Amino acid sequence: MALVLAASGCTSRALPDSKENEMDGSLIEKAFLYGYGPYEFSKTAGAALARGRAQNTLGHRTAMSGPKNRSVTAPNIDTLYSSAFLELSGGPMEVLTPEAPDRYHCVTFMNTFTDNFGILGTR
């Protein structure tokens, strides 16, 4: 009975078009493209910092990654990962890597849009 009463209150006439209520599809697409990366980055960094990770400090994984260890991107399953959230509001920061000529290693820099913009290492 409640379903019938609720449905009887609905109108069948269409609402008038209003330019004020329309959203441009390209605007929605741009909002997603430019907003989703920073949102995911903020969510990931916020969760790590809430667990006690400090900014400007490397956090290390001690086991190989698998499909369930996905933060932002899918990891390699044969790679040990370390990560840091660098706070650059005070200016540039220098990142040094150790000499390891017989080992493959890389430090990849990712911005808040999840784009890699620099790599240090033997790559």
CSV table of N, CA and C in Angstrom, one decimal:
chain,number,residue,atom,x,y,z
A,1,MET,N,0.8,-1.2,0.0
A,1,MET,CA,0.0,0.0,0.0
A,1,MET,C,0.9,1.3,0.0
A,2,ALA,N,2.0,1.2,0.7
A,2,ALA,CA,2.8,2.4,0.8
A,2,ALA,C,3.5,2.7,-0.6
A,3,LEU,N,3.8,1.7,-1.3
A,3,LEU,CA,4.3,1.9,-2.7
A,3,LEU,C,3.4,2.6,-3.6
A,4,VAL,N,2.1,2.2,-3.5
A,4,VAL,CA,1.1,2.8,-4.4
A,4,VAL,C,0.9,4.3,-4.0
A,5,LEU,N,0.9,4.6,-2.7
A,5,LEU,CA,0.7,5.9,-2.3
A,5,LEU,C,1.9,6.8,-2.7
A,6,ALA,N,3.1,6.3,-2.6
A,6,ALA,CA,4.3,7.0,-3.0
A,6,ALA,C,4.3,7.3,-4.5
A,7,ALA,N,3.9,6.3,-5.3
A,7,ALA,CA,3.9,6.5,-6.7
A,7,ALA,C,2.8,7.4,-7.2
A,8,SER,N,1.7,7.5,-6.4
A,8,SER,CA,0.7,8.4,-6.9
A,8,SER,C,1.0,9.9,-6.7
A,9,GLY,N,2.0,10.2,-5.9
A,9,GLY,CA,2.4,11.6,-5.8
A,9,GLY,C,3.4,12.1,-6.9
A,10,CYS,N,3.8,11.2,-7.8
A,10,CYS,CA,4.7,11.6,-8.8
A,10,CYS,C,4.0,12.3,-9.9
A,11,THR,N,4.7,13.2,-10.6
A,11,THR,CA,4.1,13.9,-11.7
A,11,THR,C,4.6,13.3,-13.0
A,12,SER,N,3.8,13.3,-14.0
A,12,SER,CA,4.2,12.7,-15.3
A,12,SER,C,4.6,13.8,-16.3
A,13,ARG,N,4.5,15.0,-15.9
A,13,ARG,CA,4.9,16.1,-16.9
A,13,ARG,C,6.4,16.4,-16.7
A,14,ALA,N,7.0,16.7,-17.8
A,14,ALA,CA,8.4,17.0,-17.8
A,14,ALA,C,8.7,18.3,-17.2
A,15,LEU,N,9.8,18.4,-16.5
A,15,LEU,CA,10.2,19.7,-16.0
A,15,LEU,C,10.7,20.6,-17.1
A,16,PRO,N,10.5,21.9,-17.1
A,16,PRO,CA,11.0,22.8,-18.1
A,16,PRO,C,12.5,22.8,-18.2
A,17,ASP,N,13.0,23.0,-19.4
A,17,ASP,CA,14.5,23.1,-19.6
A,17,ASP,C,15.0,24.4,-18.9
A,18,SER,N,16.1,24.3,-18.3
A,18,SER,CA,16.7,25.5,-17.7
A,18,SER,C,18.2,25.4,-18.0
A,19,LYS,N,18.8,26.4,-18.6
A,19,LYS,CA,20.2,26.5,-18.8
A,19,LYS,C,21.0,26.5,-17.5
A,20,GLU,N,20.4,27.1,-16.5
A,20,GLU,CA,21.0,27.2,-15.2
A,20,GLU,C,21.2,25.8,-14.6
A,21,ASN,N,20.4,24.8,-14.9
A,21,ASN,CA,20.4,23.5,-14.3
A,21,ASN,C,21.2,22.5,-15.1
A,22,GLU,N,21.6,22.9,-16.3
A,22,GLU,CA,22.4,22.0,-17.2
A,22,GLU,C,23.9,22.1,-16.9
A,23,MET,N,24.6,21.0,-16.9
A,23,MET,CA,26.0,21.0,-16.8
A,23,MET,C,26.6,20.5,-18.1
A,24,ASP,N,27.6,21.2,-18.6
A,24,ASP,CA,28.3,20.9,-19.8
A,24,ASP,C,29.1,19.6,-19.6
A,25,GLY,N,28.9,18.6,-20.4
A,25,GLY,CA,29.6,17.3,-20.3
A,25,GLY,C,31.1,17.5,-20.3
A,26,SER,N,31.6,18.4,-21.1
A,26,SER,CA,33.1,18.6,-21.1
A,26,SER,C,33.6,19.1,-19.8
A,27,LEU,N,32.7,19.9,-19.1
A,27,LEU,CA,33.1,20.5,-17.8
A,27,LEU,C,33.2,19.4,-16.8
A,28,ILE,N,32.3,18.5,-16.8
A,28,ILE,CA,32.3,17.3,-15.9
A,28,ILE,C,33.5,16.5,-16.2
A,29,GLU,N,33.8,16.2,-17.4
A,29,GLU,CA,34.9,15.4,-17.8
A,29,GLU,C,36.2,16.1,-17.3
A,30,LYS,N,36.4,17.4,-17.5
A,30,LYS,CA,37.6,18.1,-17.1
A,30,LYS,C,37.7,18.0,-15.5
A,31,ALA,N,36.6,18.2,-14.8
A,31,ALA,CA,36.6,18.1,-13.4
A,31,ALA,C,37.1,16.8,-12.9
A,32,PHE,N,36.7,15.7,-13.6
A,32,PHE,CA,37.1,14.4,-13.2
A,32,PHE,C,38.6,14.2,-13.5
A,33,LEU,N,39.0,14.6,-14.8
A,33,LEU,CA,40.4,14.4,-15.2
A,33,LEU,C,41.4,15.2,-14.3
A,34,TYR,N,41.0,16.4,-13.9
A,34,TYR,CA,41.9,17.2,-13.1
A,34,TYR,C,41.7,17.0,-11.6
A,35,GLY,N,40.6,16.4,-11.2
A,35,GLY,CA,40.4,16.3,-9.8
A,35,GLY,C,40.6,14.9,-9.2
A,36,TYR,N,40.5,13.8,-10.0
A,36,TYR,CA,40.6,12.5,-9.5
A,36,TYR,C,42.0,12.1,-9.0
A,37,GLY,N,43.0,12.5,-9.8
A,37,GLY,CA,44.4,12.2,-9.4
A,37,GLY,C,44.8,12.8,-8.1
A,38,PRO,N,44.6,14.1,-7.9
A,38,PRO,CA,44.9,14.7,-6.6
A,38,PRO,C,44.0,14.1,-5.4
A,39,TYR,N,42.8,13.8,-5.8
A,39,TYR,CA,41.9,13.2,-4.7
A,39,TYR,C,42.5,11.8,-4.3
A,40,GLU,N,42.9,11.0,-5.2
A,40,GLU,CA,43.5,9.7,-4.9
A,40,GLU,C,44.8,9.8,-4.2
A,41,PHE,N,45.6,10.8,-4.6
A,41,PHE,CA,46.9,11.0,-4.0
A,41,PHE,C,46.7,11.5,-2.5
A,42,SER,N,45.8,12.4,-2.3
A,42,SER,CA,45.4,12.9,-1.0
A,42,SER,C,44.9,11.8,-0.1
A,43,LYS,N,44.1,10.9,-0.6
A,43,LYS,CA,43.5,9.8,0.1
A,43,LYS,C,44.6,8.8,0.5
A,44,THR,N,45.5,8.5,-0.4
A,44,THR,CA,46.6,7.6,-0.1
A,44,THR,C,47.6,8.2,0.9
A,45,ALA,N,48.0,9.4,0.7
A,45,ALA,CA,48.9,10.1,1.6
A,45,ALA,C,48.3,10.3,3.0
A,46,GLY,N,47.0,10.7,3.0
A,46,GLY,CA,46.4,10.8,4.3
A,46,GLY,C,46.3,9.6,5.1
A,47,ALA,N,46.0,8.4,4.4
A,47,ALA,CA,45.9,7.2,5.1
A,47,ALA,C,47.3,6.8,5.7
A,48,ALA,N,48.3,7.0,4.9
A,48,ALA,CA,49.7,6.6,5.4
A,48,ALA,C,50.1,7.5,6.5
A,49,LEU,N,49.8,8.8,6.5
A,49,LEU,CA,50.2,9.7,7.6
A,49,LEU,C,49.3,9.4,8.8
A,50,ALA,N,48.1,9.0,8.6
A,50,ALA,CA,47.2,8.6,9.8
A,50,ALA,C,47.8,7.4,10.5
A,51,ARG,N,48.5,6.5,9.7
A,51,ARG,CA,49.0,5.3,10.3
A,51,ARG,C,50.4,5.6,11.0
A,52,GLY,N,50.8,6.8,11.0
A,52,GLY,CA,52.0,7.2,11.7
A,52,GLY,C,53.2,7.4,10.8
A,53,ARG,N,53.1,7.3,9.5
A,53,ARG,CA,54.2,7.7,8.6
A,53,ARG,C,54.4,9.2,8.7
A,54,ALA,N,55.7,9.5,8.7
A,54,ALA,CA,56.1,10.9,8.8
A,54,ALA,C,56.4,11.4,7.3
A,55,GLN,N,56.2,12.7,7.1
A,55,GLN,CA,56.5,13.3,5.8
A,55,GLN,C,58.1,13.3,5.7
A,56,ASN,N,58.6,13.2,4.5
A,56,ASN,CA,60.0,13.3,4.2
A,56,ASN,C,60.8,12.1,4.8
A,57,THR,N,60.1,11.0,5.0
A,57,THR,CA,60.7,9.8,5.5
A,57,THR,C,60.3,8.6,4.7
A,58,LEU,N,61.3,7.8,4.3
A,58,LEU,CA,61.0,6.6,3.6
A,58,LEU,C,60.3,5.6,4.4
A,59,GLY,N,59.2,5.0,3.9
A,59,GLY,CA,58.6,3.9,4.5
A,59,GLY,C,58.9,2.7,3.6
A,60,HIS,N,59.2,1.5,4.2
A,60,HIS,CA,59.7,0.4,3.4
A,60,HIS,C,58.7,-0.8,3.5
A,61,ARG,N,58.4,-1.4,2.4
A,61,ARG,CA,57.7,-2.7,2.4
A,61,ARG,C,58.8,-3.8,2.7
A,62,THR,N,58.4,-4.8,3.4
A,62,THR,CA,59.4,-5.9,3.8
A,62,THR,C,59.0,-7.2,3.1
A,63,ALA,N,58.0,-7.2,2.3
A,63,ALA,CA,57.6,-8.4,1.5
A,63,ALA,C,57.2,-8.0,0.1
A,64,MET,N,57.3,-8.9,-0.8
A,64,MET,CA,57.0,-8.7,-2.2
A,64,MET,C,55.5,-8.3,-2.3
A,65,SER,N,55.2,-7.5,-3.3
A,65,SER,CA,53.8,-7.0,-3.5
A,65,SER,C,53.0,-8.0,-4.3
A,66,GLY,N,51.7,-8.0,-4.1
A,66,GLY,CA,50.8,-8.8,-4.9
A,66,GLY,C,49.7,-8.0,-5.4
A,67,PRO,N,48.7,-8.6,-6.1
A,67,PRO,CA,47.6,-7.8,-6.6
A,67,PRO,C,46.8,-7.0,-5.6
A,68,LYS,N,46.8,-7.5,-4.4
A,68,LYS,CA,46.0,-6.9,-3.3
A,68,LYS,C,46.7,-5.7,-2.7
A,69,ASN,N,48.0,-5.5,-3.0
A,69,ASN,CA,48.8,-4.4,-2.4
A,69,ASN,C,48.8,-3.2,-3.3
A,70,ARG,N,47.6,-2.9,-3.9
A,70,ARG,CA,47.5,-1.8,-4.8
A,70,ARG,C,47.0,-0.5,-4.1
A,71,SER,N,47.9,0.5,-4.2
A,71,SER,CA,47.5,1.8,-3.6
A,71,SER,C,46.9,2.7,-4.7
A,72,VAL,N,47.8,3.1,-5.6
A,72,VAL,CA,47.3,3.9,-6.7
A,72,VAL,C,47.5,3.2,-8.0
A,73,THR,N,48.6,2.5,-8.2
A,73,THR,CA,48.9,1.8,-9.4
A,73,THR,C,49.2,0.3,-9.1
A,74,ALA,N,49.1,-0.5,-10.0
A,74,ALA,CA,49.3,-2.0,-9.8
A,74,ALA,C,50.8,-2.2,-9.7
A,75,PRO,N,51.3,-2.9,-8.6
A,75,PRO,CA,52.7,-3.0,-8.4
A,75,PRO,C,53.3,-4.2,-9.2
A,76,ASN,N,54.6,-4.2,-9.3
A,76,ASN,CA,55.3,-5.4,-9.8
A,76,ASN,C,55.3,-6.4,-8.7
A,77,ILE,N,55.2,-7.7,-9.0
A,77,ILE,CA,55.1,-8.7,-8.0
A,77,ILE,C,56.5,-9.1,-7.5
A,78,ASP,N,57.6,-8.7,-8.2
A,78,ASP,CA,58.9,-9.1,-7.9
A,78,ASP,C,59.8,-7.9,-7.4
A,79,THR,N,59.1,-6.9,-6.8
A,79,THR,CA,59.8,-5.7,-6.5
A,79,THR,C,59.5,-5.3,-5.0
A,80,LEU,N,60.6,-5.0,-4.3
A,80,LEU,CA,60.4,-4.4,-3.0
A,80,LEU,C,60.2,-2.9,-3.1
A,81,TYR,N,59.2,-2.3,-2.5
A,81,TYR,CA,58.9,-0.9,-2.6
A,81,TYR,C,59.2,-0.1,-1.4
A,82,SER,N,59.6,1.1,-1.5
A,82,SER,CA,59.7,2.1,-0.5
A,82,SER,C,59.0,3.4,-1.0
A,83,SER,N,58.5,4.2,-0.1
A,83,SER,CA,57.8,5.4,-0.6
A,83,SER,C,57.9,6.5,0.4
A,84,ALA,N,57.8,7.7,0.0
A,84,ALA,CA,57.8,8.9,0.9
A,84,ALA,C,56.9,9.9,0.3
A,85,PHE,N,56.4,10.7,1.2
A,85,PHE,CA,55.6,11.9,0.8
A,85,PHE,C,56.4,13.1,1.1
A,86,LEU,N,56.9,13.8,0.1
A,86,LEU,CA,57.9,14.9,0.3
A,86,LEU,C,57.1,16.2,0.4
A,87,GLU,N,57.3,16.9,1.5
A,87,GLU,CA,56.7,18.2,1.7
A,87,GLU,C,57.6,19.3,1.2
A,88,LEU,N,57.2,19.9,0.1
A,88,LEU,CA,58.1,20.9,-0.6
A,88,LEU,C,57.6,22.3,-0.4
A,89,SER,N,56.7,22.6,0.5
A,89,SER,CA,56.3,24.0,0.6
A,89,SER,C,57.4,24.9,1.1
A,90,GLY,N,58.4,24.3,1.8
A,90,GLY,CA,59.5,25.1,2.3
A,90,GLY,C,60.6,25.3,1.2
A,91,GLY,N,60.4,24.7,0.1
A,91,GLY,CA,61.4,24.9,-1.0
A,91,GLY,C,61.9,23.5,-1.5
A,92,PRO,N,62.8,23.5,-2.4
A,92,PRO,CA,63.3,22.3,-3.0
A,92,PRO,C,64.0,21.3,-2.0
A,93,MET,N,64.0,20.1,-2.3
A,93,MET,CA,64.6,19.1,-1.5
A,93,MET,C,65.6,18.2,-2.3
A,94,GLU,N,66.7,17.9,-1.8
A,94,GLU,CA,67.7,17.1,-2.5
A,94,GLU,C,67.5,15.6,-2.1
A,95,VAL,N,67.4,14.7,-3.1
A,95,VAL,CA,67.3,13.3,-2.9
A,95,VAL,C,68.5,12.6,-3.4
A,96,LEU,N,69.2,11.9,-2.6
A,96,LEU,CA,70.4,11.2,-3.0
A,96,LEU,C,70.2,9.7,-3.0
A,97,THR,N,70.8,9.0,-4.0
A,97,THR,CA,70.7,7.6,-4.1
A,97,THR,C,72.0,7.0,-3.9
A,98,PRO,N,72.1,5.8,-3.2
A,98,PRO,CA,73.5,5.2,-3.0
A,98,PRO,C,74.0,4.7,-4.3
A,99,GLU,N,75.3,4.5,-4.4
A,99,GLU,CA,76.0,3.9,-5.5
A,99,GLU,C,75.7,2.4,-5.4
A,100,ALA,N,75.2,1.8,-6.5
A,100,ALA,CA,74.9,0.4,-6.5
A,100,ALA,C,75.0,-0.1,-8.0
A,101,PRO,N,76.2,0.0,-8.5
A,101,PRO,CA,76.4,-0.3,-10.0
A,101,PRO,C,76.0,-1.7,-10.4
A,102,ASP,N,76.0,-2.7,-9.5
A,102,ASP,CA,75.6,-4.0,-9.9
A,102,ASP,C,74.2,-4.4,-9.6
A,103,ARG,N,73.4,-3.4,-9.2
A,103,ARG,CA,72.0,-3.7,-8.9
A,103,ARG,C,71.1,-2.7,-9.6
A,104,TYR,N,70.0,-3.2,-10.0
A,104,TYR,CA,69.0,-2.3,-10.6
A,104,TYR,C,68.2,-1.6,-9.4
A,105,HIS,N,68.1,-0.3,-9.5
A,105,HIS,CA,67.3,0.4,-8.6
A,105,HIS,C,66.8,1.7,-9.2
A,106,CYS,N,65.7,2.2,-8.8
A,106,CYS,CA,65.2,3.5,-9.3
A,106,CYS,C,64.4,4.2,-8.2
A,107,VAL,N,64.4,5.5,-8.3
A,107,VAL,CA,63.6,6.3,-7.5
A,107,VAL,C,62.7,7.1,-8.4
A,108,THR,N,61.5,6.8,-8.4
A,108,THR,CA,60.5,7.5,-9.4
A,108,THR,C,59.8,8.6,-8.6
A,109,PHE,N,59.7,9.7,-9.3
A,109,PHE,CA,59.0,10.8,-8.7
A,109,PHE,C,57.6,11.0,-9.3
A,110,MET,N,56.6,11.0,-8.5
A,110,MET,CA,55.2,11.1,-9.0
A,110,MET,C,54.5,12.3,-8.4
A,111,ASN,N,53.8,13.1,-9.3
A,111,ASN,CA,53.1,14.3,-8.8
A,111,ASN,C,51.7,13.9,-8.3
A,112,THR,N,51.0,14.9,-7.9
A,112,THR,CA,49.6,14.6,-7.4
A,112,THR,C,48.6,14.1,-8.4
A,113,PHE,N,49.0,14.3,-9.7
A,113,PHE,CA,48.2,13.8,-10.8
A,113,PHE,C,48.5,12.3,-11.2
A,114,THR,N,49.4,11.7,-10.4
A,114,THR,CA,50.0,10.4,-10.5
A,114,THR,C,50.8,10.2,-11.8
A,115,ASP,N,51.3,11.3,-12.3
A,115,ASP,CA,52.2,11.3,-13.5
A,115,ASP,C,53.7,11.2,-13.0
A,116,ASN,N,54.4,10.3,-13.5
A,116,ASN,CA,55.9,10.2,-13.2
A,116,ASN,C,56.6,11.3,-14.0
A,117,PHE,N,57.4,12.1,-13.3
A,117,PHE,CA,58.1,13.2,-13.9
A,117,PHE,C,59.6,13.1,-13.8
A,118,GLY,N,60.1,12.1,-13.1
A,118,GLY,CA,61.5,12.0,-13.0
A,118,GLY,C,61.9,10.6,-12.4
A,119,ILE,N,63.0,10.1,-12.8
A,119,ILE,CA,63.5,8.8,-12.3
A,119,ILE,C,65.0,9.0,-12.1
A,120,LEU,N,65.5,8.6,-10.9
A,120,LEU,CA,66.9,8.5,-10.6
A,120,LEU,C,67.2,7.0,-10.4
A,121,GLY,N,68.4,6.6,-10.8
A,121,GLY,CA,68.9,5.2,-10.6
A,121,GLY,C,69.6,4.7,-11.7
A,122,THR,N,69.7,3.3,-11.8
A,122,THR,CA,70.4,2.6,-12.8
A,122,THR,C,69.6,2.4,-14.1
A,123,ARG,N,68.4,2.9,-14.2
A,123,ARG,CA,67.6,2.6,-15.3
A,123,ARG,C,68.1,3.4,-16.5
